[in-house]
PDB file of C-alpha atoms and ligand atoms in Angstrom:
ATOM      1  CA  MET A 714     -90.528   7.186 148.274  1.00 97.00           C
ATOM      2  CA  LYS A 715     -88.805   5.260 151.062  1.00 97.00           C
ATOM      3  CA  ARG A 716     -85.204   6.137 151.903  1.00 98.00           C
ATOM      4  CA  THR A 717     -82.465   3.777 150.595  1.00 98.00           C
ATOM      5  CA  PRO A 718     -79.185   4.424 152.477  1.00 98.00           C
ATOM      6  CA  GLU A 719     -75.928   4.340 150.499  1.00 97.00           C
ATOM      7  CA  PRO A 720     -72.455   3.388 151.821  1.00 97.00           C
ATOM      8  CA  GLU A 721     -71.330   6.033 154.322  1.00 98.00           C
ATOM      9  CA  LEU A 722     -67.703   6.511 153.328  1.00 98.00           C
ATOM     10  CA  MET A 723     -66.728   7.161 149.712  1.00 98.00           C
ATOM     11  CA  GLN A 724     -63.691   4.948 149.242  1.00 98.00           C
ATOM     12  CA  ILE A 725     -63.851   3.362 145.792  1.00 97.00           C
ATOM     13  CA  PRO A 726     -60.942   4.922 143.857  1.00 97.00           C
ATOM     14  CA  SER A 727     -62.891   5.470 140.606  1.00 95.00           C
ATOM     15  CA  GLN A 728     -65.791   6.990 142.553  1.00 95.00           C
ATOM     16  CA  VAL A 729     -63.481   9.288 144.521  1.00 97.00           C
ATOM     17  CA  ARG A 730     -61.657  10.398 141.356  1.00 96.00           C
ATOM     18  CA  ALA A 731     -64.902  11.163 139.521  1.00 95.00           C
ATOM     19  CA  TYR A 732     -66.203  13.136 142.508  1.00 96.00           C
ATOM     20  CA  ALA A 733     -62.951  15.064 142.930  1.00 96.00           C
ATOM     21  CA  GLU A 734     -62.830  15.928 139.222  1.00 95.00           C
ATOM     22  CA  ALA A 735     -66.462  17.026 138.957  1.00 95.00           C
ATOM     23  CA  ASP A 736     -67.337  20.712 138.854  1.00 93.00           C
ATOM     24  CA  PHE A 737     -69.590  21.437 141.817  1.00 94.00           C
ATOM     25  CA  SER A 738     -68.362  25.027 142.031  1.00 94.00           C
ATOM     26  CA  ARG A 739     -71.823  26.610 141.881  1.00 92.00           C
ATOM     27  CA  SER A 740     -73.119  24.601 144.823  1.00 92.00           C
ATOM     28  CA  ASP A 741     -69.784  24.787 146.693  1.00 95.00           C
ATOM     29  CA  SER A 742     -69.789  28.585 146.531  1.00 97.00           C
ATOM     30  CA  MET A 743     -73.282  28.635 148.040  1.00 96.00           C
ATOM     31  CA  VAL A 744     -71.906  27.313 151.344  1.00 97.00           C
ATOM     32  CA  VAL A 745     -69.462  30.229 151.529  1.00 97.00           C
ATOM     33  CA  LYS A 746     -72.194  32.687 150.517  1.00 98.00           C
ATOM     34  CA  SER A 747     -74.586  31.328 153.142  1.00 98.00           C
ATOM     35  CA  LEU A 748     -71.934  31.663 155.841  1.00 98.00           C
ATOM     36  CA  GLU A 749     -71.108  35.240 154.738  1.00 98.00           C
ATOM     37  CA  LYS A 750     -74.787  36.122 154.715  1.00 98.00           C
ATOM     38  CA  TYR A 751     -75.393  34.618 158.145  1.00 98.00           C
ATOM     39  CA  LEU A 752     -72.375  36.362 159.709  1.00 98.00           C
ATOM     40  CA  LYS A 753     -73.650  39.667 158.339  1.00 98.00           C
ATOM     41  CA  LYS A 754     -77.161  38.983 159.615  1.00 97.00           C
ATOM     42  CA  VAL A 755     -76.020  38.295 163.177  1.00 97.00           C
ATOM     43  CA  GLY A 756     -73.262  40.938 163.099  1.00 97.00           C
ATOM     44  CA  ARG A 757     -70.406  38.532 163.786  1.00 97.00           C
ATOM     45  CA  THR A 758     -66.919  38.549 162.330  1.00 97.00           C
ATOM     46  CA  LEU A 759     -64.458  35.681 162.411  1.00 97.00           C
ATOM     47  CA  ASN A 760     -60.981  36.201 163.803  1.00 93.00           C
ATOM     48  CA  GLN A 761     -57.672  34.427 164.327  1.00 93.00           C
ATOM     49  CA  SER A 762     -58.734  32.403 167.329  1.00 94.00           C
ATOM     50  CA  ASP A 763     -61.799  30.966 165.546  1.00 98.00           C
ATOM     51  CA  LEU A 764     -62.062  27.432 164.233  1.00 98.00           C
ATOM     52  CA  ILE A 765     -64.232  26.312 161.313  1.00 98.00           C
ATOM     53  CA  LEU A 766     -64.811  22.580 160.886  1.00 98.00           C
ATOM     54  CA  ASP A 767     -65.970  21.243 157.509  1.00 98.00           C
ATOM     55  CA  MET A 768     -67.710  17.980 158.355  1.00 98.00           C
ATOM     56  CA  ALA A 769     -67.322  15.161 155.798  1.00 98.00           C
ATOM     57  CA  CYS A 770     -65.213  17.467 153.658  1.00 98.00           C
ATOM     58  CA  GLY A 771     -64.505  14.967 150.849  1.00 98.00           C
ATOM     59  CA  PRO A 772     -61.894  16.330 148.411  1.00 98.00           C
ATOM     60  CA  GLY A 773     -61.801  19.620 150.303  1.00 97.00           C
ATOM     61  CA  ASN A 774     -63.297  21.949 147.684  1.00 96.00           C
ATOM     62  CA  ILE A 775     -65.457  23.788 150.197  1.00 97.00           C
ATOM     63  CA  ALA A 776     -62.881  23.770 153.014  1.00 97.00           C
ATOM     64  CA  GLU A 777     -60.452  25.388 150.561  1.00 95.00           C
ATOM     65  CA  ARG A 778     -62.907  28.080 149.533  1.00 96.00           C
ATOM     66  CA  ILE A 779     -63.590  28.844 153.189  1.00 97.00           C
ATOM     67  CA  ALA A 780     -59.890  28.934 154.072  1.00 96.00           C
ATOM     68  CA  LYS A 781     -59.237  31.374 151.214  1.00 94.00           C
ATOM     69  CA  ASN A 782     -62.189  33.555 152.130  1.00 96.00           C
ATOM     70  CA  TRP A 783     -61.167  33.793 155.814  1.00 96.00           C
ATOM     71  CA  PRO A 784     -57.337  33.538 155.591  1.00 94.00           C
ATOM     72  CA  SER A 785     -56.743  34.325 159.252  1.00 95.00           C
ATOM     73  CA  VAL A 786     -59.156  31.665 160.538  1.00 97.00           C
ATOM     74  CA  ASN A 787     -58.141  28.081 161.194  1.00 97.00           C
ATOM     75  CA  VAL A 788     -60.079  25.626 158.982  1.00 97.00           C
ATOM     76  CA  VAL A 789     -60.084  21.846 159.491  1.00 98.00           C
ATOM     77  CA  GLY A 790     -61.740  19.392 157.120  1.00 98.00           C
ATOM     78  CA  ILE A 791     -62.819  16.062 158.610  1.00 98.00           C
ATOM     79  CA  ASP A 792     -63.565  12.947 156.577  1.00 98.00           C
ATOM     80  CA  GLY A 793     -63.477   9.201 157.238  1.00 98.00           C
ATOM     81  CA  SER A 794     -62.170   8.294 153.794  1.00 98.00           C
ATOM     82  CA  ILE A 795     -58.403   8.277 153.300  1.00 98.00           C
ATOM     83  CA  GLU A 796     -58.988   8.204 149.543  1.00 98.00           C
ATOM     84  CA  MET A 797     -60.932  11.481 149.737  1.00 98.00           C
ATOM     85  CA  LEU A 798     -58.410  13.076 152.050  1.00 98.00           C
ATOM     86  CA  ASN A 799     -55.568  12.120 149.692  1.00 97.00           C
ATOM     87  CA  GLU A 800     -57.326  14.168 147.005  1.00 97.00           C
ATOM     88  CA  ALA A 801     -57.730  17.031 149.460  1.00 96.00           C
ATOM     89  CA  GLU A 802     -54.107  16.890 150.657  1.00 94.00           C
ATOM     90  CA  ASN A 803     -52.779  16.833 147.076  1.00 92.00           C
ATOM     91  CA  LYS A 804     -54.535  20.094 146.299  1.00 89.00           C
ATOM     92  CA  LEU A 805     -53.361  21.528 149.607  1.00 84.00           C
ATOM     93  CA  SER A 806     -49.718  21.122 148.680  1.00 72.00           C
ATOM     94  CA  GLU A 807     -50.384  22.729 145.267  1.00 71.00           C
ATOM     95  CA  ASN A 808     -52.297  25.696 146.670  1.00 69.00           C
ATOM     96  CA  LEU A 809     -50.296  26.273 149.852  1.00 68.00           C
ATOM     97  CA  THR A 810     -53.345  27.162 151.927  1.00 78.00           C
ATOM     98  CA  LYS A 811     -51.642  27.644 155.293  1.00 89.00           C
ATOM     99  CA  ASN A 812     -54.748  27.931 157.476  1.00 95.00           C
ATOM    100  CA  LEU A 813     -56.234  24.610 156.279  1.00 96.00           C
ATOM    101  CA  SER A 814     -55.597  21.049 157.453  1.00 96.00           C
ATOM    102  CA  TYR A 815     -57.373  17.712 157.340  1.00 97.00           C
ATOM    103  CA  GLU A 816     -58.185  14.981 159.884  1.00 98.00           C
ATOM    104  CA  LEU A 817     -59.057  11.384 159.055  1.00 98.00           C
ATOM    105  CA  ILE A 818     -61.931  10.610 161.432  1.00 98.00           C
ATOM    106  CA  ASP A 819     -65.145   8.621 161.190  1.00 98.00           C
ATOM    107  CA  ILE A 820     -67.684  11.144 162.442  1.00 98.00           C
ATOM    108  CA  ASN A 821     -69.713   8.315 164.021  1.00 98.00           C
ATOM    109  CA  SER A 822     -66.885   7.798 166.501  1.00 98.00           C
ATOM    110  CA  ILE A 823     -67.163  11.418 167.662  1.00 98.00           C
ATOM    111  CA  ALA A 824     -70.877  10.910 168.272  1.00 98.00           C
ATOM    112  CA  THR A 825     -70.334   7.693 170.231  1.00 98.00           C
ATOM    113  CA  GLY A 826     -67.473   9.200 172.253  1.00 97.00           C
ATOM    114  CA  GLU A 827     -64.831   6.748 170.943  1.00 98.00           C
ATOM    115  CA  ILE A 828     -62.914   9.781 169.687  1.00 96.00           C
ATOM    116  CA  ASP A 829     -62.705  13.035 171.574  1.00 94.00           C
ATOM    117  CA  PHE A 830     -61.890  15.774 169.081  1.00 95.00           C
ATOM    118  CA  PRO A 831     -59.972  18.237 171.261  1.00 91.00           C
ATOM    119  CA  ASP A 832     -60.790  21.538 169.573  1.00 94.00           C
ATOM    120  CA  LYS A 833     -64.278  22.942 169.666  1.00 98.00           C
ATOM    121  CA  ALA A 834     -65.642  24.838 166.686  1.00 98.00           C
ATOM    122  CA  ASP A 835     -66.946  28.372 166.304  1.00 98.00           C
ATOM    123  CA  VAL A 836     -68.453  27.408 162.948  1.00 98.00           C
ATOM    124  CA  LEU A 837     -69.573  23.993 161.715  1.00 98.00           C
ATOM    125  CA  VAL A 838     -70.302  23.572 158.023  1.00 98.00           C
ATOM    126  CA  SER A 839     -71.209  20.592 155.888  1.00 98.00           C
ATOM    127  CA  ASN A 840     -72.322  19.901 152.349  1.00 98.00           C
ATOM    128  CA  SER A 841     -73.827  16.659 151.068  1.00 98.00           C
ATOM    129  CA  ALA A 842     -72.897  14.984 154.337  1.00 98.00           C
ATOM    130  CA  LEU A 843     -76.057  14.251 156.338  1.00 98.00           C
ATOM    131  CA  HIS A 844     -77.526  11.877 153.756  1.00 98.00           C
ATOM    132  CA  HIS A 845     -74.440   9.639 153.980  1.00 98.00           C
ATOM    133  CA  PHE A 846     -75.198   8.730 157.583  1.00 98.00           C
ATOM    134  CA  HIS A 847     -77.143   5.534 158.070  1.00 98.00           C
ATOM    135  CA  ASP A 848     -78.191   6.954 161.416  1.00 98.00           C
ATOM    136  CA  PRO A 849     -78.637  10.731 161.005  1.00 98.00           C
ATOM    137  CA  TYR A 850     -78.603  11.192 164.784  1.00 98.00           C
ATOM    138  CA  ARG A 851     -74.923  10.256 164.750  1.00 98.00           C
ATOM    139  CA  PHE A 852     -74.268  13.258 162.525  1.00 98.00           C
ATOM    140  CA  TRP A 853     -76.307  15.639 164.705  1.00 98.00           C
ATOM    141  CA  GLY A 854     -74.785  14.071 167.851  1.00 98.00           C
ATOM    142  CA  ALA A 855     -71.254  14.719 166.602  1.00 98.00           C
ATOM    143  CA  LEU A 856     -72.122  18.330 165.786  1.00 98.00           C
ATOM    144  CA  LYS A 857     -73.439  18.842 169.309  1.00 98.00           C
ATOM    145  CA  LYS A 858     -70.147  17.569 170.726  1.00 98.00           C
ATOM    146  CA  LEU A 859     -68.010  19.671 168.393  1.00 98.00           C
ATOM    147  CA  GLY A 860     -69.609  23.088 168.655  1.00 98.00           C
ATOM    148  CA  LYS A 861     -68.731  25.751 171.229  1.00 98.00           C
ATOM    149  CA  THR A 862     -71.584  27.708 172.782  1.00 97.00           C
ATOM    150  CA  LYS A 863     -72.980  30.065 170.116  1.00 97.00           C
ATOM    151  CA  CYS A 864     -71.484  27.933 167.357  1.00 98.00           C
ATOM    152  CA  ILE A 865     -72.706  28.900 163.874  1.00 98.00           C
ATOM    153  CA  HIS A 866     -74.098  26.055 161.766  1.00 98.00           C
ATOM    154  CA  ILE A 867     -74.323  26.074 157.962  1.00 98.00           C
ATOM    155  CA  HIS A 868     -75.365  22.706 156.533  1.00 98.00           C
ATOM    156  CA  ARG A 869     -76.514  21.991 153.010  1.00 98.00           C
ATOM    157  CA  ASP A 870     -77.768  18.706 151.636  1.00 98.00           C
ATOM    158  CA  LEU A 871     -79.845  17.081 148.933  1.00 98.00           C
ATOM    159  CA  ILE A 872     -83.583  16.546 149.342  1.00 98.00           C
ATOM    160  CA  ARG A 873     -85.058  13.102 148.644  1.00 98.00           C
ATOM    161  CA  PRO A 874     -87.549  13.321 145.753  1.00 98.00           C
ATOM    162  CA  ASN A 875     -90.952  11.740 146.293  1.00 97.00           C
ATOM    163  CA  SER A 876     -90.777   9.109 143.538  1.00 98.00           C
ATOM    164  CA  ILE A 877     -88.293   7.059 141.520  1.00 97.00           C
ATOM    165  CA  GLU A 878     -89.480   8.840 138.359  1.00 97.00           C
ATOM    166  CA  LYS A 879     -88.741  12.242 139.906  1.00 98.00           C
ATOM    167  CA  THR A 880     -85.330  10.983 141.135  1.00 98.00           C
ATOM    168  CA  PHE A 881     -84.441   9.933 137.592  1.00 95.00           C
ATOM    169  CA  GLU A 882     -85.698  13.242 136.187  1.00 96.00           C
ATOM    170  CA  ILE A 883     -83.611  15.266 138.675  1.00 96.00           C
ATOM    171  CA  LYS A 884     -80.508  13.182 137.943  1.00 96.00           C
ATOM    172  CA  GLU A 885     -80.861  13.821 134.196  1.00 94.00           C
ATOM    173  CA  LYS A 886     -81.652  17.515 134.722  1.00 94.00           C
ATOM    174  CA  HIS A 887     -78.646  18.242 136.949  1.00 93.00           C
ATOM    175  CA  LEU A 888     -75.997  15.876 135.562  1.00 92.00           C
ATOM    176  CA  PRO A 889     -76.913  15.440 131.876  1.00 92.00           C
ATOM    177  CA  ASN A 890     -73.380  14.999 130.542  1.00 90.00           C
ATOM    178  CA  SER A 891     -71.440  13.676 133.526  1.00 92.00           C
ATOM    179  CA  PRO A 892     -69.547  10.368 133.664  1.00 93.00           C
ATOM    180  CA  GLU A 893     -71.810   7.366 134.379  1.00 95.00           C
ATOM    181  CA  ILE A 894     -70.157   6.686 137.757  1.00 96.00           C
ATOM    182  CA  LEU A 895     -70.999  10.207 138.961  1.00 96.00           C
ATOM    183  CA  LYS A 896     -74.589   9.904 137.727  1.00 97.00           C
ATOM    184  CA  LYS A 897     -74.935   6.577 139.526  1.00 96.00           C
ATOM    185  CA  ASP A 898     -73.622   8.091 142.772  1.00 96.00           C
ATOM    186  CA  PHE A 899     -75.890  11.118 142.475  1.00 97.00           C
ATOM    187  CA  TYR A 900     -78.918   8.870 141.921  1.00 98.00           C
ATOM    188  CA  ALA A 901     -77.984   6.789 144.998  1.00 98.00           C
ATOM    189  CA  SER A 902     -77.462   9.987 147.029  1.00 98.00           C
ATOM    190  CA  LEU A 903     -80.883  11.354 146.090  1.00 98.00           C
ATOM    191  CA  LYS A 904     -82.478   8.080 147.246  1.00 98.00           C
ATOM    192  CA  ALA A 905     -80.444   8.177 150.497  1.00 98.00           C
ATOM    193  CA  SER A 906     -81.349  11.787 151.308  1.00 98.00           C
ATOM    194  CA  PHE A 907     -83.946  13.020 153.755  1.00 98.00           C
ATOM    195  CA  THR A 908     -87.039  15.095 153.190  1.00 98.00           C
ATOM    196  CA  VAL A 909     -87.343  18.579 154.686  1.00 98.00           C
ATOM    197  CA  ASP A 910     -89.927  17.235 157.161  1.00 98.00           C
ATOM    198  CA  GLU A 911     -87.636  14.394 158.240  1.00 98.00           C
ATOM    199  CA  ILE A 912     -84.760  16.812 158.857  1.00 98.00           C
ATOM    200  CA  THR A 913     -87.018  19.144 160.823  1.00 98.00           C
ATOM    201  CA  GLN A 914     -88.071  16.212 163.017  1.00 98.00           C
ATOM    202  CA  GLN A 915     -84.456  15.055 163.449  1.00 98.00           C
ATOM    203  CA  LEU A 916     -83.492  18.506 164.730  1.00 98.00           C
ATOM    204  CA  ILE A 917     -86.332  18.478 167.260  1.00 98.00           C
ATOM    205  CA  ASP A 918     -85.383  14.975 168.436  1.00 98.00           C
ATOM    206  CA  ALA A 919     -81.687  15.891 168.647  1.00 98.00           C
ATOM    207  CA  GLY A 920     -82.353  19.048 170.676  1.00 98.00           C
ATOM    208  CA  LEU A 921     -81.240  21.275 167.805  1.00 98.00           C
ATOM    209  CA  SER A 922     -84.584  22.822 166.937  1.00 98.00           C
ATOM    210  CA  GLN A 923     -83.130  26.346 167.165  1.00 98.00           C
ATOM    211  CA  LEU A 924     -81.550  25.657 163.754  1.00 98.00           C
ATOM    212  CA  GLU A 925     -83.739  26.740 160.846  1.00 98.00           C
ATOM    213  CA  VAL A 926     -84.463  24.500 157.885  1.00 98.00           C
ATOM    214  CA  PHE A 927     -84.878  26.200 154.484  1.00 96.00           C
ATOM    215  CA  GLN A 928     -85.763  24.477 151.231  1.00 98.00           C
ATOM    216  CA  VAL A 929     -83.520  26.231 148.682  1.00 97.00           C
ATOM    217  CA  ASP A 930     -84.912  24.674 145.458  1.00 95.00           C
ATOM    218  CA  ASP A 931     -85.973  21.247 144.140  1.00 92.00           C
ATOM    219  CA  LEU A 932     -82.538  19.850 145.024  1.00 96.00           C
ATOM    220  CA  TYR A 933     -81.180  21.443 148.194  1.00 97.00           C
ATOM    221  CA  VAL A 934     -82.078  22.135 151.783  1.00 98.00           C
ATOM    222  CA  GLU A 935     -80.078  24.352 154.147  1.00 98.00           C
ATOM    223  CA  ILE A 936     -79.952  24.083 157.909  1.00 98.00           C
ATOM    224  CA  ILE A 937     -78.690  27.313 159.434  1.00 98.00           C
ATOM    225  CA  GLY A 938     -78.436  28.924 162.832  1.00 98.00           C
ATOM    226  CA  CYS A 939     -76.465  29.494 165.989  1.00 98.00           C
ATOM    227  CA  ILE A 940     -76.569  27.301 169.100  1.00 95.00           C
TER     228      ILE A 940
HETATM  229  C1  SAM B1894     -70.852  13.513 148.829  1.00 92.62           C
HETATM  230  S1  SAM B1894     -69.337  13.654 149.652  1.00 92.62           S
HETATM  231  C2  SAM B1894     -69.335  15.356 150.094  1.00 92.62           C
HETATM  232  C3  SAM B1894     -67.963  15.909 150.207  1.00 92.62           C
HETATM  233  C4  SAM B1894     -67.884  17.426 150.457  1.00 92.62           C
HETATM  234  N1  SAM B1894     -68.563  17.812 151.650  1.00 92.62           N
HETATM  235  C5  SAM B1894     -68.406  18.186 149.279  1.00 92.62           C
HETATM  236  O1  SAM B1894     -69.495  18.752 149.349  1.00 92.62           O
HETATM  237  O2  SAM B1894     -67.730  18.181 148.251  1.00 92.62           O
HETATM  238  C6  SAM B1894     -69.647  12.877 151.210  1.00 92.62           C
HETATM  239  C7  SAM B1894     -68.418  12.681 152.063  1.00 92.62           C
HETATM  240  O3  SAM B1894     -68.819  12.251 153.357  1.00 92.62           O
HETATM  241  C8  SAM B1894     -67.843  11.362 153.851  1.00 92.62           C
HETATM  242  N2  SAM B1894     -68.438  10.615 154.965  1.00 92.62           N
HETATM  243  C9  SAM B1894     -69.547   9.861 154.928  1.00 92.62           C
HETATM  244  N3  SAM B1894     -69.784   9.312 156.123  1.00 92.62           N
HETATM  245  C10 SAM B1894     -68.811   9.742 156.949  1.00 92.62           C
HETATM  246  C11 SAM B1894     -68.499   9.495 158.305  1.00 92.62           C
HETATM  247  N4  SAM B1894     -69.241   8.685 159.042  1.00 92.62           N
HETATM  248  N5  SAM B1894     -67.412  10.083 158.831  1.00 92.62           N
HETATM  249  C12 SAM B1894     -66.629  10.893 158.070  1.00 92.62           C
HETATM  250  N6  SAM B1894     -66.871  11.145 156.771  1.00 92.62           N
HETATM  251  C13 SAM B1894     -67.942  10.585 156.214  1.00 92.62           C
HETATM  252  C14 SAM B1894     -67.516  10.526 152.641  1.00 92.62           C
HETATM  253  O4  SAM B1894     -66.315   9.807 152.772  1.00 92.62           O
HETATM  254  C15 SAM B1894     -67.472  11.605 151.559  1.00 92.62           C
HETATM  255  O5  SAM B1894     -66.179  12.135 151.432  1.00 92.62           O
END
């Protein structure tokens, strides 16, 4: 099935609300677990001077989990949607997570050099971000600019199914009782996602082939490594 891109930024208030209210806790916790597992594997610990950037952080669910898990490490969530960041900031004031902040930035502008993000990251994470980019090389390009040498990468995204029928089946399997707007978004995201082979090729083209690509299950792929 051919890829159908969806709008990059999530800005429609009803869409943002539905996304922020949805329970993605199982998948969200996997990002934290993957980072923990990778740190253990390479024998690294994170300390006070380290910076973790959550790319396209949306309502901040994952950034918050990371900030709580590593309370001495500075965590910054970046997103280009003010509507999403409002959701994230609202929770921030409720939860008083002192090591977490947010920046409103279109990640494309980091890739093109229009914006120079001053702080370089020790860890770059993302979830359900890559498939939003009309040009995936903008996403990989921004990551290259943002990471310090030996930066750890943990990225997780949806995999594009190979047919419309399969896309529909996956949508019904994973979101059987969700609000229609969320189902519609999920369906569009599946169609906008990349295959494992496409991601592998993107990493080679972008000079990031040291990162490993793992298919987790029928829904998710993870891209993990240190560059
Ligand atoms: C599906 S949500 C994922 C949010 C979050 N990472 C999570 O897993 O809950 C995708 C997010 O990517 C953001 N996004 C898409 N394109 C972007 C870009 N070019 N620059 C910054 N953020 C972007 C959208 O605004 C949206 O908040």
